[in-house]
Amino acid sequence: MSIQSINPANGEAVATYDEMTSQHVAGIVNSAHAAFNEWRHASYADRAVPMRKAAEILRKDARDFAQLMAREMGKPVRDGIAEANKCAVACDYFAGNAAKFLAREAVATDARTSFVTFNPLGVVLAVMPWNFPFWQVFRFAAPGLMAGNAAVLKHASNVPGCAIAIEDVFRRAGFPENVFRTLMIGSKAVDAVIEHPLVRAVTLTGSGPAGRAIAAKAGQLLKKTVLELGGSDPYLVLEDADLGVAADVCTKARIVNSGQSCIAGKRFIVVEAVREEFERRFVARMAASKMGDPLDESTQIGPQARTDLRDTLQRQVDQSLAKGARCLLGGSIPDGPGAWYPASVLTDVRPGMPAFDEETFGPVAAIVPARDEAEAVTLANASVFGLGGGVITRDVARGERIAADLIESGCVFVNDAVRSDARLPFGGIKESGYGRELASFGIREFVNIKTVWVA
Ligand code: NAP
């Protein structure tokens, strides 16, 4: 069996790799566990040295990594450079803050001494997606390794070159051999890795079906999971919104990563009083987004990562139109090779249509009309997902109230597009998953929060 990456811009094969045998994989897990038994005793200061070096390598070679991402999954190269630099920021952040986040916490009780300490768990399996092929891995690995764990990565089958490059970053940075390893396997081989007795926990970023399968397997074996799944982020455009800001923020939110982000804006819930004017400005902004060669620095929308995912998007558009949505821009696959899909805008989208009920993983925006704030909030929450969301209003106090108290999701941004930040926790509720990555919350997901009592 082999794993092959295909350039989605033109359909040509990039590289082919042999899939590892189950014995090979078991051997790597054993080696990672042996490495963990040393690494767990390193001080935070000692762990920070290679982590800071990894940050340096990511910055120095950002352009090479971006070109690799462009070839394997079509990411515009300027987005890839930004992604590699963001990974570097996370490495430095956890190198600098792990000791503080995981410091012993003294608790006054009737013991002579009692405290809480945070021990690493061991080998953690990371099952990762292709959409941010570097960032998704580093946002788990930087805190995970600083906490003293070892990691094995099963990356998405369409980005095997990125998986190898990431393992190489850690090796060149001077991490002990086997503290971080890549497993070149397909999804069918994941169960056997979860079953390995030395794999102590699993983190997945990906689709709902993958989340259900992995959580079920890990649950049977009573192994902890963190799941970062899909989203259908709502953006509320209220009647007091600055519509220039609304069009800019909503366009940025929708076309991020060529529309293939769990925290991309997907449903734009617009109060009727400003709907027509918003539609006009938003369509103009979306139409001006440049689609083209991902290696061209001015490209904003590259190809979709795979033709099968692009075809799913078209099915969602067609079924939504058949149920009464109207197409204001784009909406069909262009002729020619590659997995291209243009910036598209649908309006009159309502619950019951795929563009509302499902995650649209591509640059298709759904405008959902609402009478007023109350109906907009109800529609925002009428989703199986709960990852992120936005509120656009000139009244900042109103935006803060809706964000803090009313929207059911892991984060809400007021007058800005949702993005992850190493300093803030990231994750979802409902079918967007559970657990948190990043910040102090993320680094505490894969540790044993241990009570010590000294009489
Ligand atoms: P996916 O199938 O969930 O892939 C994510 C990772 O999980 C990959 O490494 C994949 O391996 C693995 N995987 C898939 N099914 C598995 C299973 N049953 N057991 C163990 N591992 C499994 O995502 P996709 O096919 O690339 O994209 C499909 C949809 O997922 C998208 O349309 C979107 O809705 C969602 N998605 C969300 C995110 C996010 O950041 N939240 C990212 C990517 C995709 P293989 O590549 O070898 O199959």
XYZ file of C-alpha atoms and ligand atoms in Angstrom:
503
model
C 0.000 0.000 0.000
C 1.189 3.521 -0.686
C 0.302 7.096 0.212
C 0.357 9.629 -2.598
C 0.045 13.400 -2.692
C -1.550 15.029 -5.730
C -1.164 18.685 -6.680
C -4.760 19.988 -6.618
C -3.892 22.875 -8.938
C -3.324 20.517 -11.888
C -4.091 16.946 -10.770
C -0.473 15.784 -11.134
C 1.157 13.383 -8.647
C 3.650 15.078 -6.269
C 5.184 12.096 -4.457
C 4.405 8.547 -3.360
C 5.421 6.929 -0.076
C 5.202 3.330 1.113
C 2.760 2.789 3.952
C 4.426 1.506 7.128
C 3.613 -2.038 8.285
C 1.891 -2.582 11.627
C 5.139 -3.992 13.061
C 7.039 -0.907 11.978
C 4.413 1.341 13.589
C 4.430 -0.659 16.853
C 8.225 -0.378 16.926
C 8.027 3.410 16.545
C 5.524 3.656 19.415
C 7.843 1.544 21.593
C 10.766 3.827 20.705
C 8.700 6.933 21.409
C 7.802 5.533 24.829
C 11.477 4.850 25.575
C 12.290 8.431 24.556
C 9.448 9.690 26.776
C 10.978 7.947 29.791
C 14.041 10.222 29.453
C 12.283 13.343 28.168
C 9.818 13.413 31.078
C 12.725 14.103 33.447
C 14.135 17.034 31.440
C 13.513 20.443 33.036
C 11.246 22.955 31.345
C 14.328 25.063 30.636
C 16.015 22.113 28.908
C 12.891 21.336 26.861
C 12.652 24.985 25.836
C 16.055 24.907 24.091
C 15.082 22.665 21.129
C 11.574 24.180 21.096
C 13.046 27.653 20.485
C 15.354 26.144 17.881
C 12.302 24.645 16.113
C 10.841 28.166 16.012
C 14.025 29.440 14.367
C 13.922 26.702 11.714
C 10.245 27.389 10.984
C 10.999 31.089 10.417
C 14.144 30.471 8.392
C 12.581 27.870 6.065
C 9.037 29.323 5.986
C 9.081 29.806 2.209
C 10.157 26.192 1.546
C 7.431 24.894 3.851
C 4.871 27.164 2.157
C 5.823 25.828 -1.271
C 5.443 22.272 -0.011
C 1.965 23.077 1.368
C 1.062 24.725 -1.967
C 2.129 21.661 -3.939
C 0.381 19.137 -1.687
C -2.881 20.887 -0.778
C -3.009 24.113 -2.780
C -2.519 26.695 -0.009
C -1.578 30.113 -1.421
C 2.102 30.575 -0.660
C 1.714 33.792 1.302
C -0.749 32.002 3.616
C 1.755 29.143 3.979
C 4.529 31.548 5.007
C 2.192 33.099 7.595
C 1.312 29.595 8.824
C 4.948 28.563 9.343
C 5.585 31.818 11.231
C 2.518 31.247 13.397
C 3.882 27.806 14.312
C 7.124 29.515 15.357
C 5.186 31.898 17.612
C 3.484 28.926 19.302
C 6.826 27.141 19.841
C 8.288 30.261 21.489
C 5.121 30.855 23.501
C 5.050 27.381 25.041
C 8.845 27.363 25.480
C 8.406 30.544 27.528
C 5.219 29.675 29.431
C 5.116 25.909 30.052
C 6.914 26.192 33.411
C 4.365 28.763 34.603
C 1.298 26.877 33.296
C 2.432 23.583 34.829
C 3.965 24.879 38.071
C 2.916 23.078 41.233
C -0.105 24.639 42.876
C -0.037 24.639 46.686
C -3.453 24.133 48.307
C -4.064 24.896 51.999
C -5.696 21.851 53.671
C -5.262 20.095 57.018
C -2.234 18.211 55.619
C 1.332 19.264 56.470
C 1.652 19.994 52.746
C -0.738 19.447 49.897
C -0.366 20.462 46.306
C -1.365 19.713 42.731
C 1.307 18.701 40.233
C 1.115 18.091 36.490
C 2.844 14.972 35.160
C 3.071 14.098 31.442
C 1.029 11.095 30.239
C 3.402 9.424 27.754
C 2.990 8.865 24.024
C 0.094 10.868 22.553
C -1.265 9.987 19.087
C -2.139 13.018 16.942
C -4.456 12.409 13.958
C -4.355 15.572 11.905
C -6.031 17.131 8.828
C -4.572 18.648 5.681
C -6.107 22.117 5.853
C -3.443 23.732 8.057
C -0.852 20.990 7.607
C 1.776 22.667 9.814
C -0.293 24.703 12.273
C -2.645 21.877 13.336
C 0.366 19.750 14.231
C 2.378 22.425 16.024
C -0.528 23.691 18.064
C -0.737 20.227 19.592
C 2.986 19.384 19.571
C 4.417 22.600 21.061
C 2.427 22.358 24.333
C 2.431 18.544 24.278
C 6.205 18.192 24.089
C 6.822 21.068 26.534
C 4.596 19.197 29.017
C 7.006 16.248 28.726
C 4.975 13.955 26.472
C 6.197 12.183 23.330
C 4.099 12.273 20.155
C 3.343 10.132 17.129
C 1.666 11.861 14.172
C -0.737 10.274 11.695
C -1.158 13.080 9.207
C -3.813 13.301 6.465
C -3.002 11.068 3.480
C -2.821 13.993 1.029
C 0.023 15.802 2.891
C 2.672 13.128 3.520
C 5.519 15.470 2.516
C 4.429 17.966 5.195
C 4.370 15.162 7.788
C 7.960 14.234 6.970
C 9.070 17.884 6.951
C 7.581 18.431 10.430
C 9.365 15.382 11.865
C 12.533 16.793 10.325
C 12.022 20.201 12.010
C 11.992 18.515 15.419
C 15.025 16.392 14.560
C 17.045 19.361 13.294
C 15.988 21.390 16.338
C 17.764 18.868 18.568
C 14.842 17.069 20.227
C 15.963 13.640 21.472
C 15.476 10.920 18.843
C 11.901 9.486 18.832
C 10.274 12.163 21.018
C 8.297 13.158 17.907
C 7.703 10.650 15.082
C 5.593 10.549 11.947
C 3.644 7.375 11.113
C 3.144 6.941 7.370
C -0.236 5.175 7.560
C -3.784 5.507 6.245
C -6.868 5.948 8.406
C -7.619 2.190 8.502
C -4.415 1.630 10.474
C -5.329 4.138 13.215
C -7.321 1.705 15.411
C -4.260 -0.501 15.887
C -2.238 2.507 17.047
C -4.930 3.475 19.568
C -4.887 -0.147 20.782
C -1.136 -0.058 21.436
C -0.870 -0.161 25.250
C 1.843 2.526 25.288
C -0.363 5.056 23.465
C -1.905 6.955 26.371
C -4.172 9.505 24.654
C -5.375 10.699 21.258
C -5.981 14.135 19.763
C -7.859 14.514 16.475
C -8.563 17.508 14.284
C -10.849 16.603 11.401
C -14.394 15.712 10.394
C -17.298 14.497 12.521
C -17.174 10.931 11.143
C -13.456 10.671 11.996
C -14.189 12.109 15.459
C -16.909 9.559 16.130
C -14.716 6.647 14.999
C -11.689 7.700 17.035
C -13.638 8.635 20.164
C -15.485 5.291 20.040
C -12.257 3.309 19.761
C -10.463 5.330 22.433
C -13.559 5.165 24.636
C -13.605 1.359 24.492
C -10.024 1.407 25.696
C -10.634 4.219 28.226
C -8.067 6.514 26.652
C -8.512 10.273 26.798
C -9.347 12.188 23.598
C -9.444 15.812 22.517
C -11.567 16.387 19.398
C -11.394 19.482 17.199
C -14.022 18.933 14.518
C -15.929 20.954 11.981
C -17.854 24.192 12.310
C -20.468 26.344 10.628
C -19.545 29.676 12.164
C -22.334 32.277 12.117
C -21.611 36.001 11.672
C -24.444 38.262 12.844
C -24.679 41.482 10.818
C -26.929 43.724 12.926
C -28.891 46.787 11.740
C -26.351 49.145 13.387
C -23.321 47.509 11.694
C -20.808 49.510 9.690
C -21.488 47.700 6.418
C -17.995 48.393 5.061
C -16.538 46.645 8.103
C -19.154 43.879 7.743
C -18.262 43.191 4.097
C -14.520 43.179 4.879
C -14.756 40.966 7.966
C -17.217 38.517 6.389
C -15.132 38.176 3.201
C -11.943 37.606 5.213
C -13.773 35.073 7.383
C -15.176 33.152 4.410
C -12.160 32.962 2.110
C -9.546 32.159 4.773
C -7.529 29.159 3.554
C -9.563 29.147 0.323
C -12.643 28.566 2.489
C -11.306 25.333 3.988
C -11.116 26.202 7.664
C -13.143 24.868 10.575
C -13.364 28.491 11.834
C -14.180 30.050 8.467
C -17.384 32.125 8.532
C -20.046 30.026 6.821
C -23.465 31.466 7.688
C -23.903 35.256 7.454
C -27.058 36.069 9.367
C -28.158 39.522 8.304
C -30.941 41.637 9.790
C -33.472 42.554 7.050
C -33.061 46.331 7.464
C -29.498 46.168 6.065
C -29.702 42.986 4.034
C -29.789 44.449 0.507
C -26.944 46.888 1.091
C -24.850 44.188 2.810
C -25.440 41.781 -0.105
C -24.281 44.398 -2.602
C -21.058 45.193 -0.713
C -20.287 41.593 0.269
C -20.743 40.232 -3.276
C -18.423 42.977 -4.602
C -15.745 42.102 -1.998
C -16.058 38.338 -2.607
C -15.908 38.853 -6.398
C -12.689 40.876 -6.012
C -10.915 38.001 -4.161
C -8.244 36.754 -6.532
C -8.305 33.028 -7.345
C -5.223 31.586 -9.029
C -1.887 29.817 -8.877
C -1.098 29.153 -5.199
C 2.591 29.846 -5.891
C 1.741 33.414 -6.982
C 2.181 35.810 -4.018
C -0.940 37.814 -4.934
C -3.304 34.809 -4.899
C -6.013 34.851 -2.212
C -7.949 31.711 -3.204
C -6.065 28.627 -4.394
C -7.578 25.353 -5.590
C -9.567 23.220 -3.166
C -7.439 20.474 -1.593
C -9.072 17.495 -3.342
C -11.580 17.024 -6.158
C -13.860 14.833 -3.987
C -14.188 17.631 -1.399
C -14.807 20.195 -4.178
C -17.573 17.938 -5.550
C -19.189 17.770 -2.096
C -19.283 21.575 -2.079
C -21.066 21.625 -5.452
C -23.619 19.108 -4.167
C -24.294 21.378 -1.156
C -24.769 24.405 -3.454
C -27.041 22.542 -5.889
C -29.251 21.091 -3.150
C -29.542 24.483 -1.424
C -30.586 26.146 -4.707
C -33.127 23.370 -5.303
C -34.611 24.165 -1.879
C -35.066 27.881 -2.630
C -31.716 29.612 -2.067
C -30.609 32.143 -4.711
C -27.098 32.353 -6.158
C -25.616 35.881 -6.226
C -22.062 34.928 -7.252
C -20.195 31.862 -8.555
C -21.862 28.574 -7.726
C -20.378 26.277 -10.352
C -17.179 24.334 -11.079
C -14.997 25.938 -13.768
C -13.831 23.850 -16.756
C -10.325 22.384 -16.778
C -8.081 20.222 -14.601
C -7.546 20.701 -10.859
C -9.880 21.105 -7.880
C -10.932 24.730 -8.463
C -14.013 26.403 -6.983
C -14.732 30.143 -7.201
C -15.803 32.556 -4.460
C -19.569 32.092 -4.278
C -22.471 33.741 -2.448
C -25.922 32.250 -1.848
C -28.774 34.175 -0.258
C -32.204 33.307 1.195
C -30.511 30.357 2.912
C -32.583 28.797 5.684
C -32.511 25.791 8.053
C -33.180 22.584 6.091
C -30.717 23.539 3.331
C -27.242 21.951 3.225
C -25.623 25.424 3.163
C -27.191 26.009 6.608
C -27.228 22.538 8.169
C -23.863 21.159 6.983
C -20.312 22.464 7.065
C -19.403 24.035 3.694
C -15.660 23.474 3.363
C -14.864 25.905 0.553
C -15.470 29.561 -0.469
C -19.286 29.399 -0.504
C -20.991 32.003 1.694
C -24.586 31.542 2.838
C -26.574 34.704 3.615
C -29.400 33.954 6.045
C -32.074 36.647 6.516
C -33.275 37.487 10.054
C -35.996 39.881 11.311
C -34.026 41.258 14.250
C -31.322 40.508 16.827
C -33.400 37.892 18.641
C -34.077 35.883 15.495
C -30.451 36.257 14.394
C -29.263 34.748 17.699
C -31.787 31.897 17.416
C -30.605 31.115 13.864
C -26.928 31.333 14.897
C -27.535 28.677 17.555
C -29.749 26.477 15.326
C -26.735 24.419 14.263
C -25.228 21.117 15.315
C -21.865 22.929 15.428
C -20.471 25.320 18.018
C -16.918 26.304 17.144
C -16.700 30.072 16.524
C -18.770 33.038 15.438
C -18.859 36.792 14.933
C -21.019 39.823 15.682
C -20.824 42.984 13.581
C -22.261 46.080 15.280
C -21.251 49.698 15.979
C -22.435 49.228 19.588
C -19.491 47.455 21.200
C -21.334 46.827 24.489
C -24.161 45.154 22.552
C -21.630 43.036 20.643
C -19.914 42.023 23.874
C -23.232 41.012 25.477
C -24.285 38.864 22.514
C -20.804 37.300 22.277
C -20.435 36.549 25.973
C -23.972 35.490 26.862
C -25.938 34.381 23.814
C -23.877 32.599 21.149
C -23.299 28.864 21.733
C -19.698 28.343 20.601
C -16.092 28.081 21.762
C -15.268 31.657 20.737
C -16.948 34.784 19.397
C -15.211 37.780 17.817
C -16.878 41.213 17.712
C -16.166 43.260 14.539
C -13.362 40.918 13.514
C -12.856 37.527 11.879
C -12.277 34.494 14.121
C -8.695 33.223 14.340
C -6.710 31.090 16.735
C -4.041 32.641 18.961
C -1.546 30.722 21.121
C -2.497 32.941 24.116
C -6.212 32.046 23.991
C -7.976 28.679 24.370
C -9.379 27.164 21.177
C -12.017 24.466 20.713
C -15.707 23.802 20.333
C -18.925 22.509 21.834
C -21.717 20.311 20.410
C -20.563 18.459 17.255
C -17.526 20.732 16.938
C -15.838 18.545 19.531
C -14.539 18.840 23.083
C -11.417 19.769 24.960
C -9.287 22.827 24.321
C -6.029 23.535 22.554
C -3.605 26.427 23.152
C -3.052 28.688 26.183
C -2.860 27.242 29.710
C -6.025 25.186 29.051
C -4.454 23.350 26.086
C -1.249 22.348 27.817
C -3.283 20.854 30.684
C -5.269 18.488 28.421
C -2.550 15.843 28.197
C -1.182 15.814 31.751
C -2.051 13.940 34.901
C -3.422 16.556 37.301
C -2.133 14.861 40.430
C -2.939 15.565 44.079
C -0.116 15.081 46.595
C -0.928 15.012 50.332
C 1.825 14.870 52.961
C 0.550 14.129 56.465
P -11.081 13.652 7.793
O -11.508 12.533 6.937
O -11.708 13.779 9.119
O -9.478 13.603 7.980
C -8.790 14.102 9.121
C -7.792 13.077 9.635
O -8.482 11.950 10.205
C -6.908 12.501 8.534
O -5.629 12.234 9.067
C -7.631 11.210 8.165
O -6.793 10.277 7.575
C -8.112 10.756 9.540
N -9.284 9.881 9.522
C -10.374 9.992 8.739
N -11.261 9.035 9.056
C -10.739 8.292 10.042
C -11.182 7.152 10.776
N -12.367 6.586 10.562
N -10.353 6.648 11.699
C -9.156 7.201 11.944
N -8.686 8.277 11.287
C -9.469 8.835 10.349
O -11.265 14.988 6.980
P -11.186 15.124 5.390
O -11.702 13.979 4.614
O -9.812 15.541 5.070
O -12.230 16.287 5.187
C -13.621 16.002 5.212
C -14.357 16.998 6.047
O -13.789 17.105 7.359
C -14.278 18.433 5.527
O -15.186 18.665 4.499
C -14.592 19.191 6.792
O -15.955 19.147 7.033
C -13.894 18.405 7.857
N -12.579 18.923 8.219
C -12.473 19.715 9.324
C -11.251 20.194 9.721
C -11.082 21.059 10.899
O -10.063 21.716 11.024
N -12.039 21.093 11.799
C -10.125 19.850 8.975
C -10.250 19.022 7.860
C -11.493 18.562 7.518
P -6.789 10.072 5.963
O -6.378 11.378 5.364
O -5.777 8.995 5.766
O -8.177 9.679 5.585
